[in-house]
Amino acid sequence: MRMTAEQKQASPARLKRWPGLIEHYRSFLPIAPGAKVVTLCEGNTPLVESPMLAERLGRGVKLYLKCEGANPTASFKDRGMTVALTKALNEGARAVICASTGNTAASAAAYAARAGLKAFVLVPKGAIALGKLSQSVMHGARVVEVIGNFDICLKMVRDLVERDPVKIRLVNSINPDRIAGQKTAAFEICDQLDNAPNYHFLPVGNAGNITAYWVGYKEYREHGFIDALPKMMGYQAANAAPIVLGRPLDDPRTVATAIRIGNPASWKQALQVREESQGTIDVVSDAEILAAYRLAALHGIFVEPASAAALAGALKFSAQNGLKPGSVVVCTLTGHGLKDPDTALKNLTNSIVVEPDVERILKLLEGEQ
Ligand code: F0G
């Protein structure tokens, strides 16, 4: 016999359907009542505690990983894109356009497909990870591979939109709707921890995400959901670190292609976040990024190299005795490792090719016990 509705509600085993972040956090978002919501049920991503990685940080620190690769297109960009595409659709845009190191393009392509709008994505030719490119292609975006880097692509889309501001909507993070959506990650972390963390580590590329998190934390404090704010700890790759160096770079380079950016759009905001939160913006080398990339994967969490910059930053900061004992640390792992299979396979050292010979494989197993 089926339970009554009340009995079902009361059962601890019942999951509630997650409606996507716009429905869940609607009162915090600039969405008009009655708007048609463009969603793929993004958000509500896992906050995974990692006691083993926390041990590497020492000092009784608790470490939580915000796994944004669990979003529909496997990166945090979906949070901003649900809001940006909802606004674009309801305000009569015909198409969206963005410059991207790959993830923004993949997300814009998917949400535009969902909304029934056309997407144009400008990406630096040969410099974006394979998984991301395949997403943009599959979701039906017009992929424009530009012979030039991300900064050139961004300048071009800004110019293009200026010529046709009505029908084509820019969906890079200079669009405030993107920031509004992305701030919900901070809400979720506070909801999941029942407070704000003491430190929040994340990679910095165009600096939209660090800006969005800070907006989110401040809003939650204004509402009285949390009583303190975290220190925001942003990390750039060492040879793609214009904010740390204090000057734009013409030719940024890093294995973390997602954050290979020489002139971040939200540069000023990032400096403000650093100041207001008394945090830091620092660098991690590609070697540190790859070490953290492997470390996270060996603890069951496969992220793309840019995301590993957050963990690399936490490891670096703790090694410099920066973390307060007993503090709560969150690292945002911005994108899934499957985005960039090439980098993963270049790091492959544990695969061997054998004939289908049980004895041979048995020896191998015994040798590795
Ligand atoms: N991590 C990943 C996986 C990213 O894709 C990005 C940015 C960042 C971190 C940095 O975030 O730019 O807000 O500081 N990717 C953009 C893109 C630039 O085009 O996909 P940010």
XYZ file of C-alpha atoms and ligand atoms in Angstrom:
390
model
C 0.000 0.000 0.000
C 1.375 3.417 -0.899
C 2.095 5.888 1.864
C 0.021 9.005 2.309
C 1.576 12.310 1.225
C 2.242 13.199 4.891
C 3.913 9.861 5.586
C 6.115 10.308 2.512
C 7.133 13.800 3.598
C 8.034 12.531 7.061
C 10.199 9.680 5.777
C 13.921 10.461 6.098
C 14.646 8.524 2.906
C 12.767 10.879 0.621
C 14.793 13.178 -1.602
C 13.369 16.486 -2.687
C 13.768 17.305 -6.349
C 16.294 20.124 -6.765
C 14.709 22.647 -9.137
C 17.902 24.464 -10.145
C 19.411 27.436 -8.430
C 17.063 30.111 -9.762
C 14.010 28.514 -8.191
C 15.871 27.735 -4.991
C 17.498 31.140 -4.461
C 14.976 33.188 -6.409
C 14.592 35.972 -3.861
C 18.323 36.720 -4.163
C 18.344 36.862 -7.954
C 17.352 39.498 -10.523
C 14.679 37.342 -12.155
C 11.281 38.886 -12.886
C 8.230 37.036 -11.564
C 6.715 34.951 -14.338
C 9.963 34.783 -16.330
C 10.527 31.553 -18.253
C 13.467 29.963 -16.439
C 16.274 28.403 -18.472
C 17.710 25.692 -16.268
C 19.469 22.348 -16.420
C 19.054 21.909 -12.648
C 22.513 23.323 -11.934
C 23.801 24.023 -8.424
C 23.408 22.036 -5.210
C 26.875 20.600 -5.816
C 28.576 18.371 -3.230
C 30.714 19.856 -0.486
C 33.028 16.945 0.190
C 35.046 16.864 3.378
C 38.528 15.466 2.880
C 40.209 14.487 6.163
C 43.149 12.951 4.289
C 43.917 16.085 2.295
C 43.270 18.122 5.442
C 46.132 16.237 7.075
C 48.447 17.745 4.476
C 47.355 21.160 5.666
C 47.951 20.186 9.307
C 47.009 22.275 12.356
C 43.691 20.519 12.890
C 42.253 22.241 9.842
C 38.995 20.978 8.331
C 39.027 20.923 4.543
C 35.960 20.908 2.318
C 35.971 20.643 -1.462
C 33.157 22.363 -3.347
C 32.880 20.103 -6.371
C 31.617 22.348 -9.124
C 32.408 19.717 -11.725
C 29.099 18.177 -10.623
C 27.191 20.890 -12.484
C 25.416 19.949 -15.745
C 28.272 20.959 -18.045
C 30.869 20.024 -15.429
C 31.961 23.478 -14.357
C 30.806 26.358 -12.150
C 29.918 28.412 -15.225
C 26.427 26.892 -15.264
C 25.489 28.938 -12.201
C 25.971 32.179 -14.060
C 24.655 30.849 -17.330
C 21.212 29.855 -16.002
C 20.682 33.467 -14.916
C 22.279 35.039 -17.996
C 20.279 32.887 -20.438
C 17.050 33.328 -18.510
C 17.474 37.093 -18.716
C 18.544 36.983 -22.358
C 15.547 34.880 -23.359
C 13.007 36.920 -21.438
C 14.410 40.207 -22.708
C 14.147 39.156 -26.343
C 17.759 38.354 -27.235
C 18.185 36.159 -30.296
C 21.687 34.925 -29.638
C 24.443 34.920 -27.047
C 28.156 35.391 -27.540
C 31.223 34.906 -25.367
C 34.986 34.652 -25.412
C 36.256 31.656 -23.551
C 39.099 29.440 -22.455
C 36.558 26.648 -22.885
C 34.188 26.288 -19.945
C 32.176 29.452 -20.463
C 31.745 28.435 -24.089
C 30.584 24.917 -23.176
C 28.099 26.279 -20.665
C 26.828 29.067 -22.939
C 26.377 26.511 -25.709
C 24.362 24.155 -23.498
C 22.124 26.832 -21.960
C 21.556 28.524 -25.319
C 20.512 25.140 -26.715
C 18.134 24.744 -23.790
C 16.723 28.228 -24.372
C 16.421 27.801 -28.118
C 18.893 30.624 -28.803
C 21.940 30.626 -31.012
C 25.380 30.686 -29.360
C 28.565 32.121 -30.832
C 31.720 31.237 -28.948
C 35.161 32.699 -29.615
C 37.992 30.542 -28.341
C 41.759 30.750 -28.741
C 42.685 28.236 -31.421
C 44.595 25.231 -30.122
C 44.527 26.490 -26.534
C 41.381 25.010 -25.034
C 40.934 21.553 -23.564
C 39.430 18.862 -25.768
C 36.414 18.041 -23.588
C 35.306 21.665 -23.559
C 35.597 22.037 -27.306
C 33.572 18.864 -27.824
C 30.821 20.230 -25.584
C 30.511 23.481 -27.540
C 30.405 21.571 -30.790
C 27.832 19.039 -29.585
C 25.513 21.690 -28.151
C 25.384 23.312 -31.557
C 27.228 26.553 -30.900
C 28.965 28.298 -33.766
C 32.547 27.799 -32.646
C 34.912 30.503 -33.862
C 38.517 29.493 -33.273
C 40.505 32.697 -33.202
C 44.180 32.822 -34.006
C 45.045 34.685 -30.841
C 44.701 34.300 -27.088
C 41.719 34.675 -24.730
C 42.293 38.388 -24.127
C 42.076 39.057 -27.857
C 38.867 36.988 -28.041
C 37.315 38.986 -25.191
C 38.196 42.289 -26.791
C 36.625 41.107 -30.016
C 33.326 40.021 -28.459
C 33.090 43.346 -26.632
C 33.504 45.153 -29.955
C 31.026 42.856 -31.679
C 28.320 43.343 -29.055
C 28.739 47.097 -29.183
C 27.735 46.981 -32.815
C 24.631 44.927 -32.088
C 23.709 45.311 -28.426
C 20.055 44.307 -28.661
C 19.829 40.948 -30.292
C 23.159 39.469 -29.240
C 23.740 39.177 -25.512
C 27.276 39.054 -24.112
C 27.503 36.247 -21.544
C 31.030 36.656 -20.242
C 31.311 37.461 -16.547
C 31.312 41.204 -17.270
C 27.578 40.576 -17.631
C 26.275 41.144 -14.055
C 23.747 38.313 -14.442
C 26.652 35.879 -14.516
C 27.981 37.197 -11.205
C 24.490 37.059 -9.683
C 24.196 33.381 -10.556
C 27.701 32.479 -9.441
C 27.269 34.050 -6.001
C 24.890 31.177 -5.165
C 27.900 28.903 -4.691
C 28.758 30.952 -1.585
C 25.157 30.598 -0.377
C 25.331 26.844 -0.790
C 28.606 26.563 1.096
C 27.171 28.562 4.002
C 24.020 26.432 3.933
C 26.048 23.217 3.780
C 28.420 24.239 6.602
C 25.791 26.152 8.527
C 28.272 29.007 8.586
C 30.948 30.638 6.436
C 34.387 29.020 6.234
C 37.430 30.869 7.589
C 39.320 30.642 4.313
C 38.080 30.207 0.789
C 40.628 29.178 -1.851
C 39.884 29.393 -5.564
C 41.632 29.821 -8.906
C 41.616 33.233 -10.534
C 41.461 33.787 -14.282
C 39.195 36.601 -15.370
C 38.398 37.125 -11.650
C 34.621 36.919 -12.063
C 34.221 33.990 -9.710
C 36.138 35.448 -6.765
C 34.058 38.602 -7.227
C 30.813 36.593 -7.251
C 31.663 34.558 -4.145
C 32.417 37.694 -2.204
C 29.093 39.257 -3.212
C 27.387 36.050 -2.068
C 29.098 35.888 1.309
C 28.376 39.557 2.000
C 24.712 39.144 1.073
C 24.348 36.152 3.342
C 25.859 38.097 6.216
C 23.502 41.018 5.598
C 20.612 38.558 5.864
C 21.984 37.216 9.126
C 22.584 33.676 7.830
C 26.270 33.877 8.770
C 28.091 36.056 11.255
C 31.596 36.275 9.791
C 33.156 36.408 6.345
C 35.957 34.222 4.967
C 39.323 35.413 3.786
C 39.240 35.082 0.000
C 42.376 33.361 -1.301
C 42.765 33.643 -5.073
C 45.484 31.839 -7.037
C 46.819 32.576 -10.485
C 49.254 30.415 -12.412
C 52.797 31.733 -12.051
C 53.285 32.622 -15.731
C 49.736 33.900 -16.110
C 49.567 36.154 -13.084
C 48.851 39.728 -14.189
C 47.088 40.675 -10.942
C 49.988 39.502 -8.809
C 52.544 41.155 -11.080
C 50.467 44.311 -11.343
C 50.561 44.523 -15.122
C 48.767 42.902 -18.071
C 50.609 40.113 -19.890
C 50.669 39.700 -23.678
C 51.589 36.060 -23.593
C 50.389 34.290 -20.431
C 51.289 30.603 -20.263
C 50.185 27.740 -18.057
C 49.162 24.102 -18.189
C 45.897 25.298 -16.596
C 44.475 26.599 -19.877
C 41.224 27.702 -18.218
C 43.078 30.480 -16.389
C 45.516 31.415 -19.127
C 44.490 35.074 -19.083
C 46.718 38.137 -19.335
C 44.269 40.941 -18.690
C 41.398 39.895 -16.385
C 38.084 41.660 -16.889
C 37.342 41.859 -13.146
C 40.852 42.863 -12.117
C 39.768 45.825 -9.975
C 37.050 43.810 -8.252
C 39.578 41.099 -7.386
C 41.823 43.650 -5.681
C 38.848 44.960 -3.768
C 37.884 41.466 -2.632
C 41.426 40.845 -1.456
C 41.400 44.061 0.526
C 37.925 43.760 2.024
C 38.336 40.113 3.004
C 41.948 40.540 4.138
C 42.795 37.652 1.889
C 45.404 37.198 -0.779
C 45.957 36.899 -4.501
C 49.056 34.850 -5.088
C 50.666 32.498 -7.586
C 51.197 28.771 -7.822
C 53.614 27.274 -10.325
C 52.547 24.784 -12.959
C 54.497 22.133 -11.025
C 52.489 22.925 -7.883
C 49.253 22.848 -9.897
C 50.082 19.446 -11.385
C 51.112 18.047 -7.998
C 47.769 19.123 -6.495
C 45.988 17.793 -9.600
C 47.466 14.338 -9.042
C 46.966 14.493 -5.281
C 43.250 15.299 -5.559
C 42.753 12.541 -8.128
C 44.522 10.029 -5.902
C 41.982 10.942 -3.225
C 39.088 10.271 -5.574
C 38.456 13.786 -6.855
C 39.280 14.368 -10.518
C 39.450 18.040 -11.391
C 40.888 19.987 -14.263
C 44.300 21.632 -13.774
C 42.918 25.152 -13.189
C 40.779 23.837 -10.348
C 43.802 22.211 -8.768
C 45.264 25.722 -8.377
C 42.876 26.188 -5.420
C 44.232 23.141 -3.614
C 47.790 24.039 -4.613
C 47.172 27.461 -3.093
C 45.924 25.975 0.173
C 48.961 23.688 0.355
C 51.331 26.568 -0.352
C 49.662 28.861 2.163
C 49.672 26.218 4.886
C 53.331 25.401 4.201
C 54.050 29.084 4.809
C 52.258 28.716 8.172
C 49.456 30.928 7.017
C 46.429 28.941 8.186
C 45.063 29.530 11.647
C 44.890 26.308 13.687
C 41.496 24.615 13.668
C 40.153 26.712 10.838
C 37.573 25.660 8.274
C 38.908 25.789 4.715
C 36.937 25.501 1.489
C 38.549 24.967 -1.905
C 36.352 25.497 -4.932
C 37.143 22.838 -7.503
C 35.822 24.717 -10.483
C 35.721 22.086 -13.240
C 35.786 18.325 -13.768
C 38.956 16.483 -14.740
C 37.292 14.901 -17.772
C 37.304 18.326 -19.383
C 40.998 17.933 -20.140
C 41.841 14.316 -20.961
C 45.086 15.290 -22.713
C 46.675 16.662 -19.563
C 45.498 13.629 -17.603
C 47.017 11.191 -20.067
C 50.289 13.107 -20.217
C 50.517 12.428 -16.490
C 49.921 8.730 -16.974
C 52.542 6.551 -15.323
C 50.441 3.660 -14.061
C 49.212 1.971 -17.221
C 50.844 -0.995 -18.926
C 49.926 -2.908 -22.072
C 49.875 -6.727 -21.861
C 48.828 -9.756 -23.873
C 45.608 -11.373 -22.592
C 47.651 -13.669 -20.319
C 46.257 -14.411 -16.839
C 49.603 -15.662 -15.462
C 51.323 -12.471 -16.505
C 48.632 -10.282 -14.926
C 48.625 -12.428 -11.772
C 52.359 -11.782 -11.353
C 51.679 -8.109 -11.802
C 48.990 -8.135 -9.120
C 51.251 -10.033 -6.704
C 54.070 -7.615 -7.347
C 51.892 -4.682 -6.375
C 50.279 -6.026 -3.177
N 38.503 27.447 -13.144
C 38.011 27.056 -14.327
C 37.827 25.598 -14.574
C 37.660 28.027 -15.303
O 37.148 27.625 -16.453
C 37.871 29.386 -15.013
C 37.555 30.403 -16.011
C 38.388 29.719 -13.761
C 38.697 28.728 -12.862
C 38.621 31.133 -13.372
O 37.440 31.803 -13.087
O 37.679 33.615 -14.732
O 35.988 33.736 -12.924
O 38.418 33.951 -12.408
N 37.214 30.163 -17.197
C 36.755 31.158 -18.163
C 36.232 30.480 -19.414
C 37.717 32.242 -18.403
O 36.222 31.107 -20.476
O 35.781 29.349 -19.329
P 37.373 33.376 -13.293
